[in-house]
């Protein structure tokens, strides 16, 4: 036994289907055109906007990852957390550069701060000013070449201090150099190394 399906009713016998007047026909066609435009135009517009955003994002990433040397600006919060580089507030002339390879990842950072900012930075690393060694340039020639940093040696290096903050893996190791030629506004240079 098959179920019977309902059938659409037909016009009663003897009656003719009423003719559609011009106003209804125009309204029906306009509604059909609107539906077509919405079904095709909205997705097409979305695709164009999405393609432009994707292209712009790719250009930003390309510029970021093709940079060689320091880039003005703050490292991202994620970079500061991974490399444990607590840039203090206030800080000026902040710049950074990150390198990654299968062996070692490095974050190079520099900034100028005030005396309280230097103390806050050192405290963030778990050290004090007493850990700074006069004339001790801890950032090696390889890292100086990458960043373009030039640290004076000899008699001009009296205002330069440094220390190495070693931690157990996977925590990063910090090579820090501080320029105290102007004690009110010291410059801090740091290379944070971590082994992935």
JSON list of C-alpha atoms in Angstrom, two decimals:
[
{"chain": "A", "resi": 1, "resn": "UNK", "atom": "CA", "xyz": [0.00, 0.00, 0.00]},
{"chain": "A", "resi": 2, "resn": "UNK", "atom": "CA", "xyz": [1.47, 3.35, -0.99]},
{"chain": "A", "resi": 3, "resn": "UNK", "atom": "CA", "xyz": [0.62, 6.55, 0.68]},
{"chain": "A", "resi": 4, "resn": "UNK", "atom": "CA", "xyz": [-1.02, 9.02, -1.55]},
{"chain": "A", "resi": 5, "resn": "UNK", "atom": "CA", "xyz": [0.67, 12.37, -1.81]},
{"chain": "A", "resi": 6, "resn": "UNK", "atom": "CA", "xyz": [-1.32, 15.55, -1.71]},
{"chain": "A", "resi": 7, "resn": "UNK", "atom": "CA", "xyz": [-1.73, 17.21, -5.09]},
{"chain": "A", "resi": 8, "resn": "UNK", "atom": "CA", "xyz": [-1.78, 20.89, -5.75]},
{"chain": "A", "resi": 9, "resn": "UNK", "atom": "CA", "xyz": [-5.28, 21.97, -6.41]},
{"chain": "A", "resi": 10, "resn": "UNK", "atom": "CA", "xyz": [-6.20, 23.27, -9.81]},
{"chain": "A", "resi": 11, "resn": "UNK", "atom": "CA", "xyz": [-8.40, 26.19, -10.64]},
{"chain": "A", "resi": 12, "resn": "UNK", "atom": "CA", "xyz": [-12.01, 25.34, -10.35]},
{"chain": "A", "resi": 13, "resn": "UNK", "atom": "CA", "xyz": [-13.66, 24.16, -13.56]},
{"chain": "A", "resi": 14, "resn": "UNK", "atom": "CA", "xyz": [-14.88, 26.86, -15.76]},
{"chain": "A", "resi": 15, "resn": "UNK", "atom": "CA", "xyz": [-12.83, 29.57, -14.12]},
{"chain": "A", "resi": 16, "resn": "UNK", "atom": "CA", "xyz": [-9.85, 31.02, -15.87]},
{"chain": "A", "resi": 17, "resn": "UNK", "atom": "CA", "xyz": [-6.65, 31.88, -14.07]},
{"chain": "A", "resi": 18, "resn": "UNK", "atom": "CA", "xyz": [-6.57, 35.62, -13.46]},
{"chain": "A", "resi": 19, "resn": "UNK", "atom": "CA", "xyz": [-4.03, 37.50, -15.56]},
{"chain": "A", "resi": 20, "resn": "UNK", "atom": "CA", "xyz": [-1.14, 39.04, -13.66]},
{"chain": "A", "resi": 21, "resn": "UNK", "atom": "CA", "xyz": [-1.28, 42.79, -13.78]},
{"chain": "A", "resi": 22, "resn": "UNK", "atom": "CA", "xyz": [1.79, 44.87, -14.69]},
{"chain": "A", "resi": 23, "resn": "UNK", "atom": "CA", "xyz": [2.50, 46.03, -11.11]},
{"chain": "A", "resi": 24, "resn": "UNK", "atom": "CA", "xyz": [2.66, 42.46, -9.79]},
{"chain": "A", "resi": 25, "resn": "UNK", "atom": "CA", "xyz": [4.87, 41.37, -12.67]},
{"chain": "A", "resi": 26, "resn": "UNK", "atom": "CA", "xyz": [7.35, 44.23, -12.02]},
{"chain": "A", "resi": 27, "resn": "UNK", "atom": "CA", "xyz": [7.38, 43.52, -8.28]},
{"chain": "A", "resi": 28, "resn": "UNK", "atom": "CA", "xyz": [7.95, 39.79, -8.89]},
{"chain": "A", "resi": 29, "resn": "UNK", "atom": "CA", "xyz": [10.82, 40.45, -11.31]},
{"chain": "A", "resi": 30, "resn": "UNK", "atom": "CA", "xyz": [12.39, 43.01, -8.98]},
{"chain": "A", "resi": 31, "resn": "UNK", "atom": "CA", "xyz": [12.20, 40.52, -6.09]},
{"chain": "A", "resi": 32, "resn": "UNK", "atom": "CA", "xyz": [13.75, 37.80, -8.27]},
{"chain": "A", "resi": 33, "resn": "UNK", "atom": "CA", "xyz": [16.56, 40.17, -9.33]},
{"chain": "A", "resi": 34, "resn": "UNK", "atom": "CA", "xyz": [17.20, 41.16, -5.70]},
{"chain": "A", "resi": 35, "resn": "UNK", "atom": "CA", "xyz": [17.43, 37.51, -4.64]},
{"chain": "A", "resi": 36, "resn": "UNK", "atom": "CA", "xyz": [19.87, 36.76, -7.47]},
{"chain": "A", "resi": 37, "resn": "UNK", "atom": "CA", "xyz": [22.03, 39.76, -6.57]},
{"chain": "A", "resi": 38, "resn": "UNK", "atom": "CA", "xyz": [22.08, 38.74, -2.91]},
{"chain": "A", "resi": 39, "resn": "UNK", "atom": "CA", "xyz": [22.86, 35.09, -3.68]},
{"chain": "A", "resi": 40, "resn": "UNK", "atom": "CA", "xyz": [25.70, 35.97, -6.05]},
{"chain": "A", "resi": 41, "resn": "UNK", "atom": "CA", "xyz": [26.85, 39.46, -5.03]},
{"chain": "A", "resi": 42, "resn": "UNK", "atom": "CA", "xyz": [27.26, 38.97, -1.29]},
{"chain": "A", "resi": 43, "resn": "UNK", "atom": "CA", "xyz": [29.50, 35.88, -1.54]},
{"chain": "A", "resi": 44, "resn": "UNK", "atom": "CA", "xyz": [31.47, 37.49, -4.38]},
{"chain": "A", "resi": 45, "resn": "UNK", "atom": "CA", "xyz": [31.99, 40.65, -2.32]},
{"chain": "A", "resi": 46, "resn": "UNK", "atom": "CA", "xyz": [33.07, 38.57, 0.65]},
{"chain": "A", "resi": 47, "resn": "UNK", "atom": "CA", "xyz": [35.61, 36.71, -1.51]},
{"chain": "A", "resi": 48, "resn": "UNK", "atom": "CA", "xyz": [37.09, 39.99, -2.80]},
{"chain": "A", "resi": 49, "resn": "UNK", "atom": "CA", "xyz": [37.43, 41.43, 0.72]},
{"chain": "A", "resi": 50, "resn": "UNK", "atom": "CA", "xyz": [38.88, 38.18, 2.05]},
{"chain": "A", "resi": 51, "resn": "UNK", "atom": "CA", "xyz": [41.41, 37.98, -0.80]},
{"chain": "A", "resi": 52, "resn": "UNK", "atom": "CA", "xyz": [42.56, 41.56, -0.17]},
{"chain": "A", "resi": 53, "resn": "UNK", "atom": "CA", "xyz": [42.96, 40.93, 3.56]},
{"chain": "A", "resi": 54, "resn": "UNK", "atom": "CA", "xyz": [44.88, 37.74, 2.90]},
{"chain": "A", "resi": 55, "resn": "UNK", "atom": "CA", "xyz": [47.20, 39.48, 0.44]},
{"chain": "A", "resi": 56, "resn": "UNK", "atom": "CA", "xyz": [47.84, 42.36, 2.88]},
{"chain": "A", "resi": 57, "resn": "UNK", "atom": "CA", "xyz": [48.51, 39.90, 5.70]},
{"chain": "A", "resi": 58, "resn": "UNK", "atom": "CA", "xyz": [51.00, 38.04, 3.54]},
{"chain": "A", "resi": 59, "resn": "UNK", "atom": "CA", "xyz": [52.84, 41.27, 2.72]},
{"chain": "A", "resi": 60, "resn": "UNK", "atom": "CA", "xyz": [53.04, 42.18, 6.43]},
{"chain": "A", "resi": 61, "resn": "UNK", "atom": "CA", "xyz": [54.39, 38.75, 7.33]},
{"chain": "A", "resi": 62, "resn": "UNK", "atom": "CA", "xyz": [56.85, 38.83, 4.44]},
{"chain": "A", "resi": 63, "resn": "UNK", "atom": "CA", "xyz": [58.18, 42.22, 5.58]},
{"chain": "A", "resi": 64, "resn": "UNK", "atom": "CA", "xyz": [58.45, 41.01, 9.17]},
{"chain": "A", "resi": 65, "resn": "UNK", "atom": "CA", "xyz": [60.28, 37.78, 8.38]},
{"chain": "A", "resi": 66, "resn": "UNK", "atom": "CA", "xyz": [62.53, 39.22, 5.67]},
{"chain": "A", "resi": 67, "resn": "UNK", "atom": "CA", "xyz": [63.82, 41.92, 8.02]},
{"chain": "A", "resi": 68, "resn": "UNK", "atom": "CA", "xyz": [67.51, 41.77, 8.74]},
{"chain": "A", "resi": 69, "resn": "UNK", "atom": "CA", "xyz": [68.71, 43.60, 11.79]},
{"chain": "A", "resi": 70, "resn": "UNK", "atom": "CA", "xyz": [66.78, 45.44, 14.45]},
{"chain": "A", "resi": 71, "resn": "UNK", "atom": "CA", "xyz": [63.21, 46.57, 13.84]},
{"chain": "A", "resi": 72, "resn": "UNK", "atom": "CA", "xyz": [61.89, 49.58, 15.72]},
{"chain": "A", "resi": 73, "resn": "UNK", "atom": "CA", "xyz": [59.04, 48.67, 18.05]},
{"chain": "A", "resi": 74, "resn": "UNK", "atom": "CA", "xyz": [58.23, 46.35, 20.90]},
{"chain": "A", "resi": 75, "resn": "UNK", "atom": "CA", "xyz": [58.56, 42.60, 20.63]},
{"chain": "A", "resi": 76, "resn": "UNK", "atom": "CA", "xyz": [55.19, 40.89, 20.87]},
{"chain": "A", "resi": 77, "resn": "UNK", "atom": "CA", "xyz": [53.95, 39.75, 24.26]},
{"chain": "A", "resi": 78, "resn": "UNK", "atom": "CA", "xyz": [54.46, 36.16, 23.14]},
{"chain": "A", "resi": 79, "resn": "UNK", "atom": "CA", "xyz": [58.09, 36.84, 22.20]},
{"chain": "A", "resi": 80, "resn": "UNK", "atom": "CA", "xyz": [58.71, 38.63, 25.49]},
{"chain": "A", "resi": 81, "resn": "UNK", "atom": "CA", "xyz": [57.20, 35.69, 27.38]},
{"chain": "A", "resi": 82, "resn": "UNK", "atom": "CA", "xyz": [59.07, 32.95, 25.46]},
{"chain": "A", "resi": 83, "resn": "UNK", "atom": "CA", "xyz": [62.42, 34.72, 25.67]},
{"chain": "A", "resi": 84, "resn": "UNK", "atom": "CA", "xyz": [61.72, 36.14, 29.14]},
{"chain": "A", "resi": 85, "resn": "UNK", "atom": "CA", "xyz": [62.64, 39.69, 28.15]},
{"chain": "A", "resi": 86, "resn": "UNK", "atom": "CA", "xyz": [60.64, 42.01, 30.43]},
{"chain": "A", "resi": 87, "resn": "UNK", "atom": "CA", "xyz": [60.85, 45.41, 28.69]},
{"chain": "A", "resi": 88, "resn": "UNK", "atom": "CA", "xyz": [60.05, 47.92, 31.47]},
{"chain": "A", "resi": 89, "resn": "UNK", "atom": "CA", "xyz": [57.75, 50.92, 31.42]},
{"chain": "A", "resi": 90, "resn": "UNK", "atom": "CA", "xyz": [58.83, 53.54, 30.58]},
{"chain": "A", "resi": 91, "resn": "UNK", "atom": "CA", "xyz": [61.12, 52.52, 27.72]},
{"chain": "A", "resi": 92, "resn": "UNK", "atom": "CA", "xyz": [62.15, 54.45, 24.62]},
{"chain": "A", "resi": 93, "resn": "UNK", "atom": "CA", "xyz": [63.95, 53.59, 21.40]},
{"chain": "A", "resi": 94, "resn": "UNK", "atom": "CA", "xyz": [62.77, 49.99, 21.72]},
{"chain": "A", "resi": 95, "resn": "UNK", "atom": "CA", "xyz": [63.94, 47.72, 18.90]},
{"chain": "A", "resi": 96, "resn": "UNK", "atom": "CA", "xyz": [64.19, 43.96, 18.46]},
{"chain": "A", "resi": 97, "resn": "UNK", "atom": "CA", "xyz": [65.11, 41.19, 16.05]},
{"chain": "A", "resi": 98, "resn": "UNK", "atom": "CA", "xyz": [64.39, 37.46, 16.24]},
{"chain": "A", "resi": 99, "resn": "UNK", "atom": "CA", "xyz": [66.26, 34.62, 14.61]},
{"chain": "A", "resi": 100, "resn": "UNK", "atom": "CA", "xyz": [65.23, 30.96, 14.60]},
{"chain": "A", "resi": 101, "resn": "UNK", "atom": "CA", "xyz": [66.89, 27.80, 13.40]},
{"chain": "A", "resi": 102, "resn": "UNK", "atom": "CA", "xyz": [66.80, 24.15, 14.36]},
{"chain": "A", "resi": 103, "resn": "UNK", "atom": "CA", "xyz": [69.57, 24.61, 16.91]},
{"chain": "A", "resi": 104, "resn": "UNK", "atom": "CA", "xyz": [69.01, 27.93, 18.72]},
{"chain": "A", "resi": 105, "resn": "UNK", "atom": "CA", "xyz": [66.44, 30.73, 18.72]},
{"chain": "A", "resi": 106, "resn": "UNK", "atom": "CA", "xyz": [67.47, 34.25, 19.68]},
{"chain": "A", "resi": 107, "resn": "UNK", "atom": "CA", "xyz": [65.72, 37.49, 20.49]},
{"chain": "A", "resi": 108, "resn": "UNK", "atom": "CA", "xyz": [67.83, 40.62, 20.30]},
{"chain": "A", "resi": 109, "resn": "UNK", "atom": "CA", "xyz": [66.35, 43.63, 22.09]},
{"chain": "A", "resi": 110, "resn": "UNK", "atom": "CA", "xyz": [67.47, 47.11, 23.00]},
{"chain": "A", "resi": 111, "resn": "UNK", "atom": "CA", "xyz": [65.80, 49.96, 24.85]},
{"chain": "A", "resi": 112, "resn": "UNK", "atom": "CA", "xyz": [66.47, 53.11, 26.79]},
{"chain": "A", "resi": 113, "resn": "UNK", "atom": "CA", "xyz": [64.80, 53.53, 30.16]},
{"chain": "A", "resi": 114, "resn": "UNK", "atom": "CA", "xyz": [65.17, 55.46, 33.39]},
{"chain": "A", "resi": 115, "resn": "UNK", "atom": "CA", "xyz": [66.92, 54.33, 36.59]},
{"chain": "A", "resi": 116, "resn": "UNK", "atom": "CA", "xyz": [63.72, 52.85, 38.04]},
{"chain": "A", "resi": 117, "resn": "UNK", "atom": "CA", "xyz": [63.03, 51.06, 34.73]},
{"chain": "A", "resi": 118, "resn": "UNK", "atom": "CA", "xyz": [66.50, 49.49, 34.81]},
{"chain": "A", "resi": 119, "resn": "UNK", "atom": "CA", "xyz": [65.89, 48.26, 38.36]},
{"chain": "A", "resi": 120, "resn": "UNK", "atom": "CA", "xyz": [62.50, 46.86, 37.30]},
{"chain": "A", "resi": 121, "resn": "UNK", "atom": "CA", "xyz": [64.11, 45.09, 34.33]},
{"chain": "A", "resi": 122, "resn": "UNK", "atom": "CA", "xyz": [66.84, 43.56, 36.47]},
{"chain": "A", "resi": 123, "resn": "UNK", "atom": "CA", "xyz": [64.28, 42.50, 39.08]},
{"chain": "A", "resi": 124, "resn": "UNK", "atom": "CA", "xyz": [62.23, 40.87, 36.30]},
{"chain": "A", "resi": 125, "resn": "UNK", "atom": "CA", "xyz": [65.27, 38.73, 35.47]},
{"chain": "A", "resi": 126, "resn": "UNK", "atom": "CA", "xyz": [65.83, 37.93, 39.15]},
{"chain": "A", "resi": 127, "resn": "UNK", "atom": "CA", "xyz": [69.07, 39.93, 39.51]},
{"chain": "A", "resi": 128, "resn": "UNK", "atom": "CA", "xyz": [70.14, 43.30, 40.95]},
{"chain": "A", "resi": 129, "resn": "UNK", "atom": "CA", "xyz": [72.59, 46.06, 40.05]},
{"chain": "A", "resi": 130, "resn": "UNK", "atom": "CA", "xyz": [75.18, 44.25, 42.18]},
{"chain": "A", "resi": 131, "resn": "UNK", "atom": "CA", "xyz": [75.25, 41.55, 39.47]},
{"chain": "A", "resi": 132, "resn": "UNK", "atom": "CA", "xyz": [76.44, 44.08, 36.85]},
{"chain": "A", "resi": 133, "resn": "UNK", "atom": "CA", "xyz": [80.17, 43.70, 36.15]},
{"chain": "A", "resi": 134, "resn": "UNK", "atom": "CA", "xyz": [81.97, 46.87, 35.08]},
{"chain": "A", "resi": 135, "resn": "UNK", "atom": "CA", "xyz": [83.57, 46.67, 31.63]},
{"chain": "A", "resi": 136, "resn": "UNK", "atom": "CA", "xyz": [82.15, 43.17, 31.05]},
{"chain": "A", "resi": 137, "resn": "UNK", "atom": "CA", "xyz": [80.79, 43.06, 27.47]},
{"chain": "A", "resi": 138, "resn": "UNK", "atom": "CA", "xyz": [78.89, 39.78, 27.39]},
{"chain": "A", "resi": 139, "resn": "UNK", "atom": "CA", "xyz": [77.40, 40.06, 23.89]},
{"chain": "A", "resi": 140, "resn": "UNK", "atom": "CA", "xyz": [79.73, 38.34, 21.42]},
{"chain": "A", "resi": 141, "resn": "UNK", "atom": "CA", "xyz": [81.06, 39.57, 18.08]},
{"chain": "A", "resi": 142, "resn": "UNK", "atom": "CA", "xyz": [78.63, 37.39, 16.09]},
{"chain": "A", "resi": 143, "resn": "UNK", "atom": "CA", "xyz": [75.59, 38.90, 17.81]},
{"chain": "A", "resi": 144, "resn": "UNK", "atom": "CA", "xyz": [77.01, 42.44, 17.54]},
{"chain": "A", "resi": 145, "resn": "UNK", "atom": "CA", "xyz": [77.48, 41.96, 13.81]},
{"chain": "A", "resi": 146, "resn": "UNK", "atom": "CA", "xyz": [73.86, 40.84, 13.36]},
{"chain": "A", "resi": 147, "resn": "UNK", "atom": "CA", "xyz": [72.47, 43.84, 15.26]},
{"chain": "A", "resi": 148, "resn": "UNK", "atom": "CA", "xyz": [75.05, 46.47, 14.41]},
{"chain": "A", "resi": 149, "resn": "UNK", "atom": "CA", "xyz": [75.73, 47.14, 18.10]},
{"chain": "A", "resi": 150, "resn": "UNK", "atom": "CA", "xyz": [79.12, 48.69, 18.85]},
{"chain": "A", "resi": 151, "resn": "UNK", "atom": "CA", "xyz": [80.35, 48.56, 22.44]},
{"chain": "A", "resi": 152, "resn": "UNK", "atom": "CA", "xyz": [83.49, 50.48, 23.35]},
{"chain": "A", "resi": 153, "resn": "UNK", "atom": "CA", "xyz": [86.38, 48.65, 24.92]},
{"chain": "A", "resi": 154, "resn": "UNK", "atom": "CA", "xyz": [89.27, 49.95, 26.94]},
{"chain": "A", "resi": 155, "resn": "UNK", "atom": "CA", "xyz": [89.10, 53.33, 28.73]},
{"chain": "A", "resi": 156, "resn": "UNK", "atom": "CA", "xyz": [85.83, 54.38, 27.03]},
{"chain": "A", "resi": 157, "resn": "UNK", "atom": "CA", "xyz": [84.14, 51.28, 28.37]},
{"chain": "A", "resi": 158, "resn": "UNK", "atom": "CA", "xyz": [84.08, 52.40, 32.00]},
{"chain": "A", "resi": 159, "resn": "UNK", "atom": "CA", "xyz": [80.36, 53.16, 31.86]},
{"chain": "A", "resi": 160, "resn": "UNK", "atom": "CA", "xyz": [79.50, 49.78, 30.34]},
{"chain": "A", "resi": 161, "resn": "UNK", "atom": "CA", "xyz": [78.37, 46.89, 32.49]},
{"chain": "A", "resi": 162, "resn": "UNK", "atom": "CA", "xyz": [77.28, 43.38, 31.70]},
{"chain": "A", "resi": 163, "resn": "UNK", "atom": "CA", "xyz": [76.29, 39.99, 33.01]},
{"chain": "A", "resi": 164, "resn": "UNK", "atom": "CA", "xyz": [75.16, 36.60, 31.78]},
{"chain": "A", "resi": 165, "resn": "UNK", "atom": "CA", "xyz": [71.94, 35.28, 33.26]},
{"chain": "A", "resi": 166, "resn": "UNK", "atom": "CA", "xyz": [72.09, 31.51, 32.86]},
{"chain": "A", "resi": 167, "resn": "UNK", "atom": "CA", "xyz": [69.06, 29.34, 33.48]},
{"chain": "A", "resi": 168, "resn": "UNK", "atom": "CA", "xyz": [68.36, 25.64, 33.19]},
{"chain": "A", "resi": 169, "resn": "UNK", "atom": "CA", "xyz": [66.96, 24.52, 29.79]},
{"chain": "A", "resi": 170, "resn": "UNK", "atom": "CA", "xyz": [64.45, 25.13, 28.35]},
{"chain": "A", "resi": 171, "resn": "UNK", "atom": "CA", "xyz": [64.52, 28.59, 30.01]},
{"chain": "A", "resi": 172, "resn": "UNK", "atom": "CA", "xyz": [66.54, 31.11, 27.97]},
{"chain": "A", "resi": 173, "resn": "UNK", "atom": "CA", "xyz": [70.01, 32.43, 28.73]},
{"chain": "A", "resi": 174, "resn": "UNK", "atom": "CA", "xyz": [70.43, 36.23, 28.66]},
{"chain": "A", "resi": 175, "resn": "UNK", "atom": "CA", "xyz": [73.57, 38.12, 27.67]},
{"chain": "A", "resi": 176, "resn": "UNK", "atom": "CA", "xyz": [72.98, 41.65, 28.93]},
{"chain": "A", "resi": 177, "resn": "UNK", "atom": "CA", "xyz": [75.00, 44.83, 28.42]},
{"chain": "A", "resi": 178, "resn": "UNK", "atom": "CA", "xyz": [74.01, 48.09, 30.11]},
{"chain": "A", "resi": 179, "resn": "UNK", "atom": "CA", "xyz": [75.32, 51.53, 29.11]},
{"chain": "A", "resi": 180, "resn": "UNK", "atom": "CA", "xyz": [75.37, 53.70, 32.25]},
{"chain": "A", "resi": 181, "resn": "UNK", "atom": "CA", "xyz": [77.17, 56.67, 30.68]},
{"chain": "A", "resi": 182, "resn": "UNK", "atom": "CA", "xyz": [74.00, 58.59, 31.58]},
{"chain": "A", "resi": 183, "resn": "UNK", "atom": "CA", "xyz": [72.85, 56.90, 34.83]},
{"chain": "A", "resi": 184, "resn": "UNK", "atom": "CA", "xyz": [69.47, 58.65, 34.71]},
{"chain": "A", "resi": 185, "resn": "UNK", "atom": "CA", "xyz": [68.70, 57.13, 31.27]},
{"chain": "A", "resi": 186, "resn": "UNK", "atom": "CA", "xyz": [70.60, 53.86, 30.79]},
{"chain": "A", "resi": 187, "resn": "UNK", "atom": "CA", "xyz": [70.53, 51.82, 27.61]},
{"chain": "A", "resi": 188, "resn": "UNK", "atom": "CA", "xyz": [69.99, 48.07, 27.83]},
{"chain": "A", "resi": 189, "resn": "UNK", "atom": "CA", "xyz": [71.08, 45.56, 25.19]},
{"chain": "A", "resi": 190, "resn": "UNK", "atom": "CA", "xyz": [70.04, 41.94, 25.56]},
{"chain": "A", "resi": 191, "resn": "UNK", "atom": "CA", "xyz": [70.42, 38.71, 23.61]},
{"chain": "A", "resi": 192, "resn": "UNK", "atom": "CA", "xyz": [68.11, 35.99, 24.85]},
{"chain": "A", "resi": 193, "resn": "UNK", "atom": "CA", "xyz": [68.94, 32.48, 23.63]},
{"chain": "A", "resi": 194, "resn": "UNK", "atom": "CA", "xyz": [66.78, 29.43, 23.91]},
{"chain": "A", "resi": 195, "resn": "UNK", "atom": "CA", "xyz": [67.17, 25.90, 22.60]},
{"chain": "A", "resi": 196, "resn": "UNK", "atom": "CA", "xyz": [63.90, 24.63, 21.09]}
]
